[in-house]
Coordinates of C-alpha atoms in Angstrom, one line a residue:
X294 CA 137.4 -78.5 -208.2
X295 CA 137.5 -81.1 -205.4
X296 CA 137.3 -84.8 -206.2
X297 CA 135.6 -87.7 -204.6
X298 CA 136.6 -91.2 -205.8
X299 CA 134.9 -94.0 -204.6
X300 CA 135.9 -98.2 -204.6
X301 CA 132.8 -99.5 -205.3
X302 CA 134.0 -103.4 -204.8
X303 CA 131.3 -105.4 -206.6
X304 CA 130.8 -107.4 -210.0
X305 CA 127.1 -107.4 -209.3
X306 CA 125.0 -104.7 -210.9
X307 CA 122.3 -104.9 -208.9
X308 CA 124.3 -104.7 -205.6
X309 CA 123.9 -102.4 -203.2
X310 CA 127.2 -101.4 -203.5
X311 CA 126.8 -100.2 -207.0
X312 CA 123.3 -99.1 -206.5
X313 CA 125.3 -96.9 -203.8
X314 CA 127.9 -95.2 -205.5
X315 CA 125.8 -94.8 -208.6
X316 CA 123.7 -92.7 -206.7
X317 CA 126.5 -90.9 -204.7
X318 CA 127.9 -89.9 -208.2
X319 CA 124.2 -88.9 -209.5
X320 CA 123.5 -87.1 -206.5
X321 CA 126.7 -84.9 -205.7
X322 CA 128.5 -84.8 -209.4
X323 CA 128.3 -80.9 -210.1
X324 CA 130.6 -78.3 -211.2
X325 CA 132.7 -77.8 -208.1
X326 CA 133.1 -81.7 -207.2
X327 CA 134.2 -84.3 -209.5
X328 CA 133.1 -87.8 -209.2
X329 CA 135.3 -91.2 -210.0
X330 CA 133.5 -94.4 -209.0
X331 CA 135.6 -97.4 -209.7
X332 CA 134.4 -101.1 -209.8
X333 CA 135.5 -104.1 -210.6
X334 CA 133.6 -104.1 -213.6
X335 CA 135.3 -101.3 -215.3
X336 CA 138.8 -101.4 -213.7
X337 CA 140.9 -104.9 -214.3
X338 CA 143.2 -105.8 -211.0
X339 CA 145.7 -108.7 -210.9
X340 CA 147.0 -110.6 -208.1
X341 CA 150.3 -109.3 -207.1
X342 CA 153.4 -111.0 -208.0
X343 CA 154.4 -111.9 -204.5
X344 CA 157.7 -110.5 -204.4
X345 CA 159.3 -108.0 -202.0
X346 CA 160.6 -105.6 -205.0
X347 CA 157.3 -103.6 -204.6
X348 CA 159.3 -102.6 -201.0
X349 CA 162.6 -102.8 -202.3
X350 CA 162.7 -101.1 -205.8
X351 CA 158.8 -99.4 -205.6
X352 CA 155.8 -100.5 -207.6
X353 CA 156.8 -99.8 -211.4
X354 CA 157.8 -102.9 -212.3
X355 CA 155.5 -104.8 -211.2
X356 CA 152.7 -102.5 -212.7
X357 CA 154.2 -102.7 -215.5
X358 CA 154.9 -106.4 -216.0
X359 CA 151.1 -107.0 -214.5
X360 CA 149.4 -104.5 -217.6
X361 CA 146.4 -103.8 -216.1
X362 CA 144.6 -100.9 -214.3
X363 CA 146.2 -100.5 -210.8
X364 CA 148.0 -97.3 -212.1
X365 CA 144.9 -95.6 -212.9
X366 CA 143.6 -96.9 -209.4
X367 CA 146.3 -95.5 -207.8
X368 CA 146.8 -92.2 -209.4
X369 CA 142.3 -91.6 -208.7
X370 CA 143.4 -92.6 -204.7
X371 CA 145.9 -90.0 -204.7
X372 CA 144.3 -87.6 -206.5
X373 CA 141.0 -87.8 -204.1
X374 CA 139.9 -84.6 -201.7
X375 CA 138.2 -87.8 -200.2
X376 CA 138.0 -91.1 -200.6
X377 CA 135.0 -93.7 -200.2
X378 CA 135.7 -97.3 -199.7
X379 CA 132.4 -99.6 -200.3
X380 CA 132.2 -103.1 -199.6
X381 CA 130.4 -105.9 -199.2
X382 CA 130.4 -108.9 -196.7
X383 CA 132.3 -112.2 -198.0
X384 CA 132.7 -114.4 -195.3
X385 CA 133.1 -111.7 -192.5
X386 CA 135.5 -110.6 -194.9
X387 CA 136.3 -108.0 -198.4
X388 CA 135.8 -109.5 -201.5
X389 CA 139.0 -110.8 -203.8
X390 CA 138.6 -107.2 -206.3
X391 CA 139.2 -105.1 -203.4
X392 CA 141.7 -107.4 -201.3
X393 CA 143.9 -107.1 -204.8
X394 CA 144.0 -103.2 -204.4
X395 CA 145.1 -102.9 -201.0
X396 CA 147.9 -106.5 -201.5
X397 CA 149.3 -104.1 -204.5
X398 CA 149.8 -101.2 -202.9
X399 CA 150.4 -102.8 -199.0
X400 CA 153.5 -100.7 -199.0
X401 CA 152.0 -97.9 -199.0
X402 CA 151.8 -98.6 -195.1
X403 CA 155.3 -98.3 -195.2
X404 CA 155.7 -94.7 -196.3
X405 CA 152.7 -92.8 -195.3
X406 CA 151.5 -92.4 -198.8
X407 CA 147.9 -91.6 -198.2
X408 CA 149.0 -89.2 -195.1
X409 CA 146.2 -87.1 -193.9
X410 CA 143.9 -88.3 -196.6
X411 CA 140.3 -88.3 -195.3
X412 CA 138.1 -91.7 -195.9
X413 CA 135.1 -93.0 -195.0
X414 CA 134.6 -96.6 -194.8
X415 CA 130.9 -98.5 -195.7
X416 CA 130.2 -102.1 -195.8
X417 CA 126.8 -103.7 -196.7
X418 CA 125.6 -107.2 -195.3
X419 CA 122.8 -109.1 -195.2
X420 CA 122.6 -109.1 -191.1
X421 CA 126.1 -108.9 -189.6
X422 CA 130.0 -109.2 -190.4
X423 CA 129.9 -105.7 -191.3
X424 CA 132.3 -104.6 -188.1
X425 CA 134.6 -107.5 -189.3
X426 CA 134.6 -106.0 -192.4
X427 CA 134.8 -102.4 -191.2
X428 CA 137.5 -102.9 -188.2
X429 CA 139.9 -104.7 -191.3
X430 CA 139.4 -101.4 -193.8
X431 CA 140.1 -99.0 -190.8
X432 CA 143.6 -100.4 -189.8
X433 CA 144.6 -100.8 -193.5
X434 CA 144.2 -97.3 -194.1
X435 CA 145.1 -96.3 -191.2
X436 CA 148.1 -97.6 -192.0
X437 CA 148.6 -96.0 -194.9
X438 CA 148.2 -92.7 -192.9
X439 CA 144.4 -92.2 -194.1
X440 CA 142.4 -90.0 -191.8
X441 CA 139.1 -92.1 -191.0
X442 CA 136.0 -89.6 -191.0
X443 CA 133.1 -92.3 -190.9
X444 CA 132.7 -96.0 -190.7
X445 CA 129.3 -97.1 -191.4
X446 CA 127.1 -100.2 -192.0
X447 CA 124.4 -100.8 -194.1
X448 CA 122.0 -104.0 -193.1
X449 CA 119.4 -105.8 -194.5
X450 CA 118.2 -106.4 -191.5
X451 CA 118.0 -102.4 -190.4
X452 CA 116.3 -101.6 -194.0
X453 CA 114.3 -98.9 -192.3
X454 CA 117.3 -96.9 -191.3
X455 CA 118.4 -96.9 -194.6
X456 CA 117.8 -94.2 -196.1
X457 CA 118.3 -91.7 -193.0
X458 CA 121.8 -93.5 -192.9
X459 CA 122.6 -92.3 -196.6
X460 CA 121.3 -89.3 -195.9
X461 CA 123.9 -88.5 -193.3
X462 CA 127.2 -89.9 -195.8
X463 CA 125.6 -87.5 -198.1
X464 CA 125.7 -84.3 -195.7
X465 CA 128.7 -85.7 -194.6
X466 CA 131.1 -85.5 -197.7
X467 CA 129.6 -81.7 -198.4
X468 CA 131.0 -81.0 -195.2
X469 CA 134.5 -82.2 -196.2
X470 CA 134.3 -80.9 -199.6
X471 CA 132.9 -77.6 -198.7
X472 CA 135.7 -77.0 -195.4
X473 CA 139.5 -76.9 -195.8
X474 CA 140.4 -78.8 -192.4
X475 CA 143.8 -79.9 -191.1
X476 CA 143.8 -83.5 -190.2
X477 CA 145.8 -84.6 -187.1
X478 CA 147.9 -88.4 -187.1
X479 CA 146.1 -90.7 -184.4
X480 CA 148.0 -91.7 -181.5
X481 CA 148.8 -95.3 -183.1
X482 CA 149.8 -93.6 -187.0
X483 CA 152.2 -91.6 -184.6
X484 CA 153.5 -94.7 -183.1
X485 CA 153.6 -96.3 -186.3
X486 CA 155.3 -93.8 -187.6
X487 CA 158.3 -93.3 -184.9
X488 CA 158.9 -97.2 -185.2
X489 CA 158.8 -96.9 -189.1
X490 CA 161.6 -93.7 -189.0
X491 CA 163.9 -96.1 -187.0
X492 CA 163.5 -98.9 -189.3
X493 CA 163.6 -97.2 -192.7
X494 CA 166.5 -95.2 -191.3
X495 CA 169.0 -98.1 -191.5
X496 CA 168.1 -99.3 -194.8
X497 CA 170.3 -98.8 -197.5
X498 CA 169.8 -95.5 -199.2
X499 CA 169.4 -97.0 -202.3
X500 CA 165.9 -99.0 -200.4
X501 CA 163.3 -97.5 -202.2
X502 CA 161.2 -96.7 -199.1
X503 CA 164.9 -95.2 -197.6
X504 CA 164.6 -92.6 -200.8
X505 CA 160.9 -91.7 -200.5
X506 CA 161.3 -90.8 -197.1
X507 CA 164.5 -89.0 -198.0
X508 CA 162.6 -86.9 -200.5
X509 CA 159.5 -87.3 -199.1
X510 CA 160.5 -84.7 -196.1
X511 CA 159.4 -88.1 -193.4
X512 CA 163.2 -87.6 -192.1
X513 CA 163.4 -84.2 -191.5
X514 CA 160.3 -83.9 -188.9
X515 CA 160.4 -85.3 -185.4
X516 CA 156.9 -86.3 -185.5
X517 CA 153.8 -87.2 -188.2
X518 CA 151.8 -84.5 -187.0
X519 CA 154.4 -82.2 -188.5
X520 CA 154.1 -84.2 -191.6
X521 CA 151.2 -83.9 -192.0
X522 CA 150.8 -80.0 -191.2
X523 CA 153.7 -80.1 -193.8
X524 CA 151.7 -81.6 -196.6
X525 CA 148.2 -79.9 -196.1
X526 CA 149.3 -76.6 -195.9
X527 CA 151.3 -77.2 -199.1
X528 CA 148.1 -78.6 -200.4
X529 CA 146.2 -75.5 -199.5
X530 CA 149.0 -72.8 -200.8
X531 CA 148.6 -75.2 -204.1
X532 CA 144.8 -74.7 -204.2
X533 CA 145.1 -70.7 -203.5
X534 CA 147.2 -70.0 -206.6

């Protein structure tokens, strides 16, 4: 079964946002694909703490001094065949549920941790800030090592095109969930990554990013693409058993 979790970041019920991923779930939930749509109204995220242990020492203390959702969060995003990011517009910017997420787990930029993982990206807005909004999400998850698939705005202002727009996620995500394809590191994730190698590599090995690219396998290959070969063909050997 292949899973699709969504971030649905909006405390309004009547939002677009939610109206969106409600009906991505209705529409697509069957036997072969699993649906996770997580909001703000069901999942509780706190600030983070604002130390550097999440870097240092990993996330586990500070998830578990917080006590709230983020580990569930986390273990959906990791667990995802794809993953769909929807926002709104605040201010040209995310709103505060979903800036949380990403400020919990911003080391995950660090080590790669969503390598390879495909994404698509959607903000809503009355009329514009939407590319604000989008460029931001793209060079988080970039970051992280998230393969982008589809950016994608939906405007009040371009109501008509609506519906065709949907339309398109929709065939969209059953053409990732219905092909096994190998995603490729972009040239700046391949830059990121060569930088990162000759950082991390004079930490102490007892730096908790130092041991997750020790056992990660990030040390042993001369580039990301290999990584990432690395991973999804582990994936696929996983999914044929």
């Amino acid at each position: 079964m292949r899973k699709v979790v969504i971030l649905a970041s909006s405390r309004n019920e009547q939002s677009r946002v939610i109206e969106m991923a409600q009906r991505l779930v209705r529409e697509n939930k069957n036997e072969q694909h699993e649906y996770v749509c997580i909001t703000p109204l069901d999942y509780h995220v706190l600030p983070p703490s604002g130390t550097r242990e999440i870097f240092t020492k990993g996330e586990t203390q500070e998830d578990s001094c917080l006590k709230d959702d983020m580990n569930k969060i986390k273990a959906h995003m990791l667990q995802a065949d794809l993953l769909i990011i929807i926002s709104p517009v605040y201010s040209h910017n995310i709103p505060g549920d979903l800036k949380n997420i990403i400020d919990r787990i911003a080391h995950w930029a660090h080590i790669f941790k969503l390598a390879a993982k495909p994404i698509f990206l959607i903000a809503t807005a009355e009329s514009n800030g939407s590319e604000f909004v989008l460029k931001y999400l793209e060079r988080v998850f970039t970051a992280m090592g998230a393969t982008v698939l589809l950016e994608k705005s939906f405007l009040l202002t371009e109501r008509e095109k609506g519906e065709q727009e949907f339309q398109n996620v929709q065939k969209k995500i059953n053409t990732v969930l219905e092909k096994n394809y190998l995603y490729c590191p972009n040239s700046i994730q391949e830059k990121a990554f060569q930088l990162m190698k000759k950082v991390i590599e004079t930490y102490p090995t007892t730096h908790y990013e130092y041991q997750y690219w020790n056992n990660s396998g990030l040390f042993e290959v001369t580039s990301l693409e290999q990584y990432y070969v690395n991973i999804q063909e582990k994936s696929l050997n996983a999914m044929q058993l």
